[in-house]
Coordinates of C-alpha atoms in Angstrom, one line a residue:
M8 CA 3.8 -40.1 38.6
K9 CA 0.8 -39.6 36.5
W10 CA 0.0 -36.4 38.5
H11 CA 3.4 -34.9 37.5
L12 CA 2.9 -35.8 33.9
R13 CA -0.6 -34.2 33.9
C14 CA 0.8 -31.0 35.6
A15 CA 3.6 -30.9 33.0
C16 CA 1.1 -31.2 30.1
V17 CA -1.2 -28.5 31.6
A18 CA 1.9 -26.2 32.0
V19 CA 3.0 -26.8 28.5
A20 CA -0.5 -26.2 27.1
A21 CA -0.7 -23.0 29.1
L22 CA 2.7 -21.8 27.8
L23 CA 1.8 -22.6 24.2
S24 CA -1.5 -20.8 24.5
L25 CA 0.3 -17.7 25.9
G26 CA 2.8 -17.9 23.1
V27 CA 0.0 -18.0 20.5
A28 CA -1.8 -15.1 22.2
A29 CA 1.5 -13.1 22.4
G30 CA 2.1 -13.8 18.7
A31 CA -1.4 -12.7 17.8
Q32 CA -1.0 -9.5 19.8
A33 CA 2.5 -8.9 18.4
Q34 CA 0.9 -7.8 15.1
Q35 CA -1.2 -4.7 14.9
T36 CA -3.7 -3.5 12.3
W37 CA -3.8 0.1 11.1
V38 CA -6.9 1.3 9.3
G39 CA -7.0 4.8 7.9
D40 CA -7.5 7.3 5.0
G41 CA -5.5 9.9 3.2
N42 CA -4.5 11.4 -0.1
G43 CA -1.8 10.8 -2.6
L44 CA -0.4 13.7 -4.6
Y45 CA 1.7 12.9 -7.7
T46 CA 3.4 14.5 -10.7
S47 CA 3.5 12.3 -13.8
T48 CA 6.0 12.1 -16.6
L49 CA 5.2 10.4 -19.8
L50 CA 7.8 7.8 -20.7
E51 CA 6.3 6.3 -23.8
E52 CA 3.1 6.4 -25.8
Y53 CA 2.0 4.2 -28.7
Q54 CA -1.2 3.1 -30.5
L55 CA -2.5 -0.4 -30.5
P56 CA -4.0 -1.8 -33.8
D57 CA -7.5 -1.5 -32.3
G58 CA -7.2 2.2 -31.8
R59 CA -6.4 2.1 -28.0
T60 CA -3.4 4.1 -26.7
V61 CA -0.8 2.8 -24.3
R62 CA 1.0 5.2 -22.0
A63 CA 3.9 4.2 -19.8
V64 CA 4.2 6.8 -17.0
S65 CA 6.5 7.6 -14.1
L66 CA 4.9 9.2 -11.0
A67 CA 6.6 11.0 -8.2
G68 CA 4.7 12.1 -5.1
F69 CA 3.8 11.7 -1.5
N70 CA 1.0 10.6 0.9
V71 CA -0.7 12.7 3.5
S72 CA -2.7 10.6 6.0
D73 CA -5.7 11.9 7.9
D74 CA -4.0 10.3 11.0
K75 CA -0.8 12.2 11.6
E76 CA 0.5 9.3 13.7
S77 CA 0.1 6.9 10.7
P78 CA 3.2 5.2 9.4
F79 CA 2.0 6.4 5.9
H80 CA 1.9 10.1 6.8
L81 CA 4.3 12.2 4.6
V82 CA 5.8 9.1 2.9
S83 CA 7.4 9.8 -0.5
Q84 CA 6.6 7.6 -3.5
D85 CA 8.1 6.8 -6.8
C86 CA 5.8 4.8 -9.1
S87 CA 5.6 3.3 -12.6
G88 CA 2.4 2.6 -14.3
T89 CA 0.8 1.8 -17.7
W90 CA -2.5 3.3 -18.9
V91 CA -4.5 1.6 -21.7
I92 CA -6.9 4.3 -23.0
E93 CA -9.9 3.3 -25.1
A94 CA -10.0 4.5 -28.7
D95 CA -12.6 7.1 -27.8
G96 CA -10.1 8.7 -25.4
G97 CA -12.4 8.4 -22.3
A98 CA -12.3 5.2 -20.4
Y99 CA -9.0 3.5 -19.4
S100 CA -7.5 0.8 -17.3
V101 CA -4.2 1.2 -15.4
A102 CA -1.8 -0.8 -13.3
G103 CA 1.6 -0.3 -11.7
H104 CA 3.7 -0.4 -8.6
C105 CA 5.3 2.0 -6.2
V106 CA 8.3 2.2 -3.9
S107 CA 7.6 4.3 -0.8
R108 CA 10.1 5.8 1.7
D109 CA 9.6 7.4 5.1
A110 CA 11.7 9.9 6.9
D111 CA 13.7 7.0 8.6
S112 CA 14.6 5.6 5.1
D113 CA 12.4 2.5 5.7
V114 CA 10.8 1.3 2.4
F115 CA 7.7 -0.5 1.4
W116 CA 6.4 -1.7 -2.0
F117 CA 2.9 -2.0 -3.3
W118 CA 1.0 -2.8 -6.5
W119 CA -2.1 -0.9 -7.8
S120 CA -4.7 -1.3 -10.5
G121 CA -7.9 0.4 -11.6
D122 CA -9.7 2.6 -14.0
A123 CA -10.7 6.2 -14.4
S124 CA -12.7 6.2 -11.2
G125 CA -10.1 4.5 -8.9
G126 CA -9.1 1.0 -8.0
E127 CA -7.2 -1.1 -5.4
F128 CA -3.7 -1.6 -4.1
G129 CA -1.9 -4.2 -2.0
M130 CA 1.4 -4.4 -0.1
T131 CA 4.1 -6.7 -1.4
S132 CA 7.1 -6.2 0.8
G133 CA 9.0 -3.8 3.1
T134 CA 12.1 -3.0 5.2
G135 CA 12.7 -1.9 8.7
K136 CA 9.4 -1.0 10.4
F137 CA 7.5 -2.1 7.2
A138 CA 9.0 -5.6 7.1
G139 CA 6.3 -8.2 7.2
M140 CA 3.5 -5.7 6.5
E141 CA 0.4 -7.1 4.7
G142 CA -2.8 -5.7 3.5
G143 CA -3.9 -3.0 1.1
G144 CA -6.9 -0.9 0.2
T145 CA -8.8 1.1 -2.3
Y146 CA -8.3 4.5 -4.0
T147 CA -10.5 7.0 -5.7
N148 CA -9.3 9.4 -8.3
L149 CA -10.1 13.0 -7.2
A150 CA -8.4 14.9 -10.0
Q151 CA -6.2 14.5 -13.1
M152 CA -4.9 17.9 -14.1
P153 CA -4.0 18.7 -17.7
D154 CA -0.4 19.2 -16.6
G155 CA -0.1 15.6 -15.4
K156 CA -0.6 16.1 -11.7
I157 CA -2.9 13.5 -10.0
I158 CA -4.7 13.6 -6.7
N159 CA -6.3 10.5 -5.2
A160 CA -8.0 9.6 -1.9
W161 CA -7.2 6.2 -0.4
H162 CA -8.4 3.9 2.3
A163 CA -6.0 1.3 3.7
E164 CA -6.1 -1.6 6.1
V165 CA -2.7 -3.1 6.9
T166 CA -1.2 -5.4 9.4
M167 CA 2.1 -4.4 10.8
A168 CA 4.8 -6.8 12.2
A169 CA 5.7 -6.9 15.9
G170 CA 7.3 -3.8 17.3
M171 CA 6.0 -1.5 14.6
T172 CA 5.4 1.9 15.9
M173 CA 2.8 4.2 14.5
R174 CA 5.3 7.2 14.7

């Protein structure tokens, strides 16, 4: 009788460890780089008593990933952000959020924050293939044109849910 109980315990332990291993393998991590290209629209601007300027901005753009198989290649983005520009007009801090859509109409959301040189971002939620996605990365500002266009370079590391295809 003890032998059967012992075999049953070993079998259950083996099945549980297989389940844990399968769960760990079900997620996949994607690491990569790319560029974000945006057109900005000024929504509101006002001065703070200390001389700083606040700008609320809407951004529309898309991502181009170095990895053409990336789930983030050719994803459109609509973003909102707020810039707080120092009184001297040079340095600033910025923060905002974006909603991103791919060709299959799956969506993911992320936050971002930084300064004139760049910053960081993190995933908050998603639908379809992006459901359960976690992670984030960093970005570097490459150019801010006088007409409001913005180009940045980004590096991301995200974990995708089970069944996520890379395209």
